[in-house]
Amino acid sequence: MTVRTRIAPSPTGDPHVGTAYVALFNMAFAHSQGGQFLLRIEDTDQARSTPESERAILDALHWLGLDWDEGPDNGGDKGPYRQSERSEIYREHADQLLESGRAFRCFCSSERLDELRATQMADKQQLGYDGHCLHLDKEEVAARLSKGEPHVVRMQVPREGQCTFDDMLRGEISIDWAQIDLQVLLKEDGMPTYHLANVVDDHLMEISHVIRGEEWINSAPKHILLYQYFGWQRPVFCHLPLLRNTDKSKLSKRKNPTSILYYQRMGYLPEALLNYLGRMGWSMPDEREKFSLKEMLEVFDIQRVSLGGPVFDVEKLSWLNGMWIRDELSDEQLADRLQEWALNRDTLMAFLPFARQRMETFSDLASLGNYLVSGMLPISADDLKSAGMEEDQLIEVLQFALWRLESLQQWNRDNIFNALKAIADAMGIKLKPFLAPLFIAIAGSSASISVMDSMDLLGADMSRARLRHAIELLGGVGKKKLKKMEKAYQAIS
Ligand code: GLU
């Protein structure tokens, strides 16, 4: 058997370090078995998937030095490797399941499903579909179909007994069937859900080992059942431990930057970031901390993965990055890397149209543009308070601006301006005082160029990270306060 593994990102946001981590282990395992590693884009969620996100994910993984044998950018004979180009295949497979009685059409309205959910929650019952349309007779289904009634296709799932399967790292896992929902396979718009598309593709792309994050363990029974329904041999499952924040909670952007683009912008070396990801739950046989991808691939053994949640600690990453800079790069190479990073003509050309208005001598450039090539700025809570806003409102302005900017699909000056103006208006604050603390959070001083232009130049990840940093400097937002703020934010957005 040829070992084939894959990474299957959904292009719905920034390229996540967790995606790179899972990709690295898939690639290393395929390599250790003389197999192949491929990349598939899971963009069945049409509302949330964007071509920009797909591009950013591919670029970020390539930047790290990860390459795949087959994928949407380099082709292969099991393509297309983008799920939105395969809808016909999923529809045919859903039809097969309908014909064999393994799936059924469900005409329940969203109102009915909302009501069902509310009742189940009130009665503290297990949430899930109650099987209302499970036994509709053929004539009724045909009549409703001919009237064009909207519906979804759901899979049949046993209500009794357990699903037991082997995980390559965890051994035997058992999950009660009663916990598994009668999963929707095809949505009302005819697009598949993740579960159907993922299984069909893993089979057709001849994936032998599904190596993915542990958050998918509870989905495995649905997948195993689908393999069984289709009469296919199922791949080996391997669920990697989730990356964690230093407080052991699941790695989240509220506590840690999670976007690879952030680490790129901060000036981490791709080799060091990949090295650090390789140490997440895995170690070299000689326990050395600094190693290259090539060295990791030479000795990789997946059984050395340990399941205790690996902590992604930015301070440790920085320490490792420093070692890489000192030990691996000559001055010449370092100069090249710095130029590649940000000390180049592109950065200068983007900034000069703004900077020239404020320059008297060339040397003014350093103080004007310092924040563009910095990481987190050396500002204090007092600096932020000097914007003249009362503390509660100050945190609210920063947090609301952050939430609004997190939902921006396209990062450019006009969109940033419109987003911030909308929040300022909704909060009843004039734009100038509203922007004052943002100037300090983003550029370190209110004397910088327009904060919208600064954010555009800095990019989404660094801008958001600085807003988060400013909120932290003010003492952060506790859980209770966060809930209250979320409500207030929803009321005005
Ligand atoms: N599209 C899923 C994700 O983004 C893939 C999960 C899997 O590997 O099965 O994580």
XYZ file of C-alpha atoms and ligand atoms in Angstrom:
503
model
C 0.000 0.000 0.000
C 1.239 3.486 -0.846
C 0.947 5.797 2.103
C -0.914 8.987 1.170
C -1.679 11.758 3.616
C -3.272 15.150 3.228
C -3.872 18.526 4.795
C -7.365 19.823 4.099
C -7.674 23.464 5.140
C -10.891 25.451 4.884
C -10.093 28.863 3.390
C -12.198 30.867 5.815
C -9.632 33.048 7.533
C -5.984 33.701 8.163
C -3.471 30.866 7.685
C -3.414 29.280 11.146
C -0.292 27.924 12.852
C -2.372 24.811 13.677
C -2.783 24.142 9.946
C 0.992 24.333 9.476
C 1.528 22.023 12.441
C -0.842 19.348 11.105
C 0.583 19.778 7.587
C 4.112 19.299 8.910
C 3.253 16.015 10.642
C 1.331 14.732 7.615
C 4.250 15.551 5.386
C 6.763 14.004 7.778
C 4.732 10.821 8.142
C 4.270 10.426 4.370
C 7.996 11.018 3.927
C 8.906 8.470 6.614
C 6.847 5.845 4.765
C 8.060 6.715 1.274
C 4.565 7.995 0.513
C 2.895 11.129 -0.815
C 1.399 14.167 0.819
C -1.294 16.281 -0.769
C -3.210 19.475 -0.119
C -6.943 19.792 -0.658
C -8.980 22.961 -0.220
C -12.243 22.341 1.665
C -14.297 25.315 0.533
C -17.813 23.901 0.693
C -18.862 26.695 3.033
C -19.408 29.160 0.207
C -20.417 32.019 2.469
C -17.201 31.940 4.489
C -14.611 30.724 1.981
C -12.621 33.290 0.020
C -9.972 33.015 -2.702
C -7.828 35.493 -0.700
C -7.783 33.148 2.269
C -6.907 30.184 0.042
C -4.021 32.139 -1.519
C -2.782 33.243 1.900
C -2.851 29.657 3.235
C -0.910 28.263 0.276
C 1.610 31.131 0.388
C 2.104 30.814 4.145
C 2.679 27.047 3.996
C 5.128 27.452 1.112
C 6.876 30.278 2.997
C 7.435 27.831 5.848
C 9.032 25.399 3.430
C 6.156 22.905 3.293
C 5.480 21.426 -0.123
C 2.942 18.917 -1.337
C 3.059 16.372 -4.120
C -0.439 17.190 -5.350
C -2.684 20.185 -4.789
C -4.713 22.981 -6.357
C -1.585 24.906 -7.326
C 0.550 22.080 -8.674
C -2.089 19.619 -9.908
C -2.022 15.843 -9.776
C -4.107 13.033 -11.225
C -6.697 12.828 -8.438
C -7.950 16.410 -8.828
C -9.596 18.796 -8.822
C -8.179 19.548 -5.367
C -10.718 22.233 -4.528
C -14.042 20.927 -3.228
C -16.114 23.700 -4.835
C -15.101 22.168 -8.181
C -16.356 18.713 -7.214
C -20.017 19.307 -6.280
C -21.315 16.893 -8.906
C -19.274 14.069 -7.366
C -20.791 14.654 -3.915
C -24.325 14.836 -5.296
C -23.868 11.485 -7.031
C -22.621 9.954 -3.800
C -25.513 11.397 -1.804
C -27.875 9.887 -4.394
C -26.254 6.490 -3.893
C -26.921 6.713 -0.172
C -30.524 7.797 -0.743
C -31.070 4.842 -3.063
C -29.625 2.346 -0.619
C -31.707 3.818 2.219
C -28.617 4.955 4.144
C -29.703 8.568 3.865
C -33.045 10.359 3.823
C -34.491 13.676 2.760
C -35.436 16.031 5.547
C -37.923 18.832 4.907
C -37.911 20.315 8.410
C -37.923 24.107 8.400
C -35.284 26.051 10.277
C -38.066 27.314 12.603
C -38.915 23.744 13.554
C -35.268 22.910 14.137
C -34.788 26.047 16.250
C -37.806 25.121 18.357
C -36.549 21.557 18.745
C -33.188 22.825 19.897
C -34.748 25.237 22.368
C -36.899 22.457 23.877
C -33.950 20.066 24.081
C -31.891 22.743 25.787
C -34.684 23.592 28.240
C -35.160 19.873 29.060
C -31.379 19.381 29.298
C -31.604 16.650 26.666
C -28.910 15.697 24.196
C -29.063 18.142 21.274
C -29.651 16.775 17.807
C -32.154 16.004 15.119
C -35.132 13.971 16.381
C -35.711 11.885 13.240
C -38.943 13.668 12.291
C -38.525 12.985 8.531
C -36.871 9.607 8.952
C -39.911 7.570 7.995
C -41.716 9.694 5.426
C -43.221 7.379 2.817
C -41.972 7.397 -0.758
C -45.124 9.007 -2.202
C -45.005 11.900 0.216
C -41.333 12.491 -0.492
C -41.991 12.390 -4.251
C -44.911 14.810 -3.924
C -42.919 17.279 -1.847
C -39.985 17.030 -4.234
C -42.156 17.716 -7.231
C -43.466 20.834 -5.484
C -39.821 21.874 -5.162
C -39.914 21.977 -1.345
C -36.544 22.932 0.100
C -34.845 20.079 1.925
C -31.533 18.624 3.045
C -30.161 15.072 2.919
C -29.273 13.490 6.258
C -27.474 10.251 7.031
C -28.930 7.349 8.980
C -27.099 6.638 12.217
C -27.731 3.706 14.582
C -29.350 4.841 17.826
C -27.927 2.035 19.931
C -24.537 0.535 20.658
C -21.117 2.026 20.191
C -18.750 2.904 17.426
C -15.317 1.512 18.231
C -12.264 2.326 16.185
C -8.504 2.397 16.432
C -6.520 5.584 16.492
C -2.863 5.250 15.510
C -1.732 7.185 18.599
C -4.589 6.738 21.038
C -5.466 3.071 20.588
C -9.098 2.002 20.830
C -11.734 4.749 21.066
C -15.436 4.068 21.691
C -18.236 6.567 21.216
C -21.959 5.879 21.778
C -23.962 6.061 18.579
C -26.673 7.884 20.523
C -24.307 10.845 20.745
C -23.976 11.069 16.980
C -26.401 13.339 15.174
C -28.276 12.343 12.023
C -25.800 14.486 10.169
C -26.779 16.666 7.229
C -24.791 15.486 4.201
C -26.183 17.747 1.493
C -27.379 21.226 2.335
C -30.438 22.979 0.909
C -28.316 24.579 -1.793
C -27.135 21.163 -2.957
C -23.625 21.677 -1.535
C -22.171 18.928 0.637
C -21.260 19.386 4.269
C -17.690 18.817 5.411
C -18.425 15.213 6.463
C -19.645 13.926 3.099
C -17.109 15.817 1.009
C -14.220 14.881 3.273
C -14.955 11.153 3.219
C -15.689 10.982 -0.503
C -12.506 12.885 -1.302
C -10.290 10.956 1.084
C -11.495 7.794 -0.618
C -11.212 9.039 -4.210
C -7.828 10.627 -3.509
C -6.678 7.319 -2.009
C -5.728 8.757 1.363
C -4.369 5.926 3.504
C -3.854 7.852 6.766
C -6.055 10.671 8.021
C -3.839 12.667 10.373
C -5.665 15.661 11.836
C -6.385 17.595 15.019
C -8.089 15.924 17.973
C -11.122 18.207 17.588
C -12.253 15.789 14.860
C -12.370 12.653 17.041
C -16.117 13.014 17.608
C -16.701 13.210 13.873
C -14.861 9.956 13.219
C -17.950 7.722 13.837
C -19.882 9.559 11.099
C -16.965 9.116 8.762
C -16.509 5.448 9.625
C -20.201 4.858 8.987
C -19.988 6.579 5.619
C -17.058 4.342 4.591
C -19.152 1.369 5.615
C -22.260 2.589 3.718
C -20.224 3.060 0.553
C -18.499 -0.294 1.025
C -15.039 1.326 1.072
C -12.017 0.434 3.109
C -11.446 3.164 5.638
C -8.143 4.951 6.172
C -6.146 4.745 9.394
C -7.111 7.566 11.759
C -4.619 9.540 13.782
C -5.710 12.484 15.896
C -2.896 14.819 16.895
C -3.019 16.735 20.167
C -4.311 20.307 19.932
C -1.927 23.216 20.343
C -2.520 25.063 23.607
C -2.039 28.529 25.078
C 0.340 28.762 28.023
C -2.671 28.426 30.375
C -3.398 25.073 28.629
C -6.618 26.295 26.979
C -7.008 25.619 23.262
C -4.754 27.928 21.229
C -6.879 30.944 20.431
C -6.211 34.317 18.949
C -7.626 36.011 22.027
C -4.571 34.844 23.962
C -1.945 34.237 21.309
C -1.496 35.356 17.739
C -2.476 32.347 15.625
C -1.937 33.630 12.114
C 1.254 32.628 10.317
C 1.186 36.068 8.683
C 1.636 37.628 12.106
C 4.827 35.640 12.718
C 6.053 36.563 9.255
C 5.399 40.243 9.891
C 7.056 40.048 13.317
C 10.228 38.840 11.637
C 10.436 35.209 12.694
C 12.426 32.947 10.413
C 10.280 30.326 8.690
C 12.867 27.688 9.622
C 12.554 28.585 13.294
C 8.761 28.592 13.283
C 8.694 25.217 11.555
C 11.312 23.899 13.989
C 9.138 25.073 16.875
C 6.031 23.420 15.398
C 8.044 20.222 15.021
C 8.579 20.300 18.772
C 4.862 20.408 19.515
C 4.337 16.995 21.066
C 7.349 15.564 19.233
C 11.065 15.451 19.916
C 14.216 14.407 18.121
C 15.592 11.050 19.294
C 18.551 12.956 20.843
C 16.182 15.584 22.319
C 18.019 18.460 20.612
C 15.888 21.570 20.397
C 17.136 23.163 17.216
C 16.681 21.123 14.045
C 15.879 21.718 10.405
C 12.995 20.258 8.436
C 15.477 18.025 6.614
C 16.843 16.700 9.901
C 13.336 16.106 11.213
C 12.294 14.236 8.064
C 15.357 11.990 8.237
C 14.428 10.527 11.630
C 10.678 11.096 11.877
C 8.696 8.442 13.721
C 5.072 9.266 14.414
C 5.025 7.038 17.464
C 7.210 9.635 19.187
C 4.226 12.013 19.269
C 3.109 12.445 22.857
C -0.486 13.273 23.599
C -0.130 15.755 26.476
C -1.351 19.073 24.996
C 1.690 20.845 23.518
C 1.973 24.485 24.588
C 2.662 27.059 21.898
C 4.689 29.584 23.842
C 5.694 32.673 21.885
C 8.571 33.390 24.289
C 10.119 29.985 23.607
C 9.623 30.496 19.900
C 11.467 33.832 20.153
C 14.323 32.185 22.023
C 14.607 29.515 19.332
C 14.395 32.154 16.607
C 17.310 33.995 18.238
C 19.369 30.792 18.139
C 18.593 30.382 14.453
C 19.658 33.963 13.731
C 22.893 33.629 15.684
C 23.917 30.102 14.696
C 22.658 29.689 11.180
C 22.924 33.030 9.410
C 26.091 34.851 8.416
C 25.932 38.658 8.412
C 25.484 38.513 4.659
C 22.592 36.087 4.956
C 21.032 38.064 7.777
C 21.186 41.215 5.660
C 19.430 39.362 2.832
C 16.746 38.072 5.166
C 16.121 41.518 6.656
C 15.725 42.945 3.189
C 13.370 40.181 2.197
C 11.408 40.829 5.377
C 10.733 44.575 5.470
C 13.874 46.647 5.088
C 13.343 47.130 1.400
C 12.223 49.537 -1.259
C 8.629 48.272 -1.228
C 8.221 49.259 2.423
C 9.821 52.608 1.746
C 7.721 53.328 -1.327
C 4.521 52.497 0.508
C 5.413 54.834 3.374
C 7.072 57.781 1.585
C 3.897 59.387 0.191
C 2.793 59.893 3.820
C 6.157 60.488 5.403
C 7.311 63.202 2.988
C 4.594 65.562 4.260
C 6.205 65.500 7.682
C 9.939 65.287 6.922
C 12.434 68.101 7.201
C 15.542 65.938 7.145
C 16.059 62.356 6.048
C 16.785 61.400 9.602
C 13.179 62.206 10.551
C 12.277 58.995 8.765
C 13.455 56.834 11.639
C 11.110 58.314 14.228
C 8.222 58.578 11.768
C 8.480 55.034 10.467
C 9.827 53.184 13.468
C 6.461 51.574 14.228
C 6.281 50.050 10.746
C 9.204 47.731 11.390
C 8.502 47.105 15.084
C 6.693 44.302 16.862
C 4.622 45.245 19.916
C 5.237 48.894 20.745
C 6.851 50.047 23.990
C 3.747 51.923 25.144
C 2.061 51.920 28.549
C -1.472 52.095 29.899
C -0.823 55.777 30.692
C 0.046 56.483 27.073
C -3.302 55.036 26.053
C -5.108 56.986 28.753
C -3.468 60.181 27.560
C -5.920 60.071 24.651
C -8.300 61.587 27.192
C -10.938 58.888 27.354
C -12.373 57.437 30.515
C -10.951 53.929 31.113
C -14.111 51.864 30.566
C -14.852 53.620 27.345
C -11.243 53.318 26.283
C -11.332 49.525 26.539
C -14.687 49.447 24.814
C -13.437 51.542 21.899
C -10.384 49.305 21.436
C -12.359 46.071 21.775
C -15.220 47.138 19.495
C -12.738 48.368 16.900
C -10.915 45.040 17.149
C -14.078 42.969 16.719
C -15.191 45.060 13.769
C -11.772 44.780 12.137
C -11.629 41.031 12.768
C -14.689 40.589 10.574
C -13.292 42.616 7.656
C -12.931 40.415 4.615
C -10.780 42.802 2.594
C -8.098 44.774 4.379
C -7.733 48.181 2.740
C -7.882 51.814 3.787
C -11.487 52.452 2.736
C -12.850 49.359 4.400
C -10.904 50.115 7.582
C -12.194 53.689 7.566
C -15.814 52.643 6.986
C -15.619 49.980 9.686
C -14.208 52.384 12.286
C -16.556 55.214 11.333
C -19.546 52.878 11.690
C -18.445 51.888 15.198
C -17.734 55.489 16.237
C -21.177 56.570 14.974
C -22.909 53.667 16.681
C -21.150 54.516 19.947
C -22.057 58.179 19.537
C -18.418 59.311 19.655
C -16.974 61.843 17.206
C -14.401 60.300 14.889
C -11.416 62.323 16.102
C -11.603 61.393 19.790
C -12.588 57.841 18.825
C -9.435 57.433 16.752
C -7.082 59.021 19.301
C -6.408 55.852 21.371
C -6.171 53.813 18.176
C -3.329 56.063 16.987
C -1.417 55.270 20.160
C -2.161 51.533 20.038
C -1.177 51.236 16.383
C 1.615 53.769 15.919
C 2.695 54.590 19.447
C 1.860 58.265 19.158
C -0.924 60.532 17.983
C 1.578 62.376 15.780
C 1.758 59.567 13.229
C 0.223 59.481 9.768
C -3.512 58.673 9.566
C -4.222 55.583 11.628
C -6.220 54.049 8.765
C -3.214 54.356 6.471
C -0.976 52.965 9.197
C -3.206 49.935 9.600
C -3.306 49.421 5.862
C 0.509 49.502 5.739
C 0.933 47.256 8.774
C -1.548 44.647 7.542
C -4.429 43.009 9.350
C -2.483 40.703 11.644
C -0.063 43.200 13.128
C -2.807 45.833 13.479
C -5.104 43.470 15.325
C -2.256 42.182 17.481
C -1.439 45.748 18.552
C -5.058 46.440 19.454
C -5.104 43.245 21.518
C -1.836 44.261 23.132
C -3.281 47.673 24.047
C -6.312 46.007 25.672
C -3.946 43.770 27.650
C -1.945 46.806 28.782
C -5.143 48.245 30.222
C -5.617 45.089 32.269
C -7.520 43.009 29.700
C -11.180 42.066 29.776
C -12.420 39.449 32.248
C -14.996 36.833 31.248
C -17.934 38.628 32.833
C -17.079 41.963 31.344
C -16.475 40.340 27.986
C -20.011 38.908 27.961
C -21.454 42.327 28.749
C -19.369 43.947 26.055
C -20.355 41.320 23.517
C -24.008 42.125 24.165
C -23.412 45.845 23.834
C -21.443 45.252 20.649
C -24.176 43.107 19.144
C -26.740 45.766 19.977
C -24.893 48.382 17.928
C -23.670 46.269 15.040
N -11.446 21.137 6.599
C -11.142 20.576 7.878
C -10.363 21.608 8.680
O -10.290 22.720 8.273
C -10.353 19.312 7.690
C -10.432 18.360 8.841
C -9.842 17.012 8.466
O -8.620 16.972 8.318
O -10.593 16.065 8.286
O -9.807 21.368 9.712
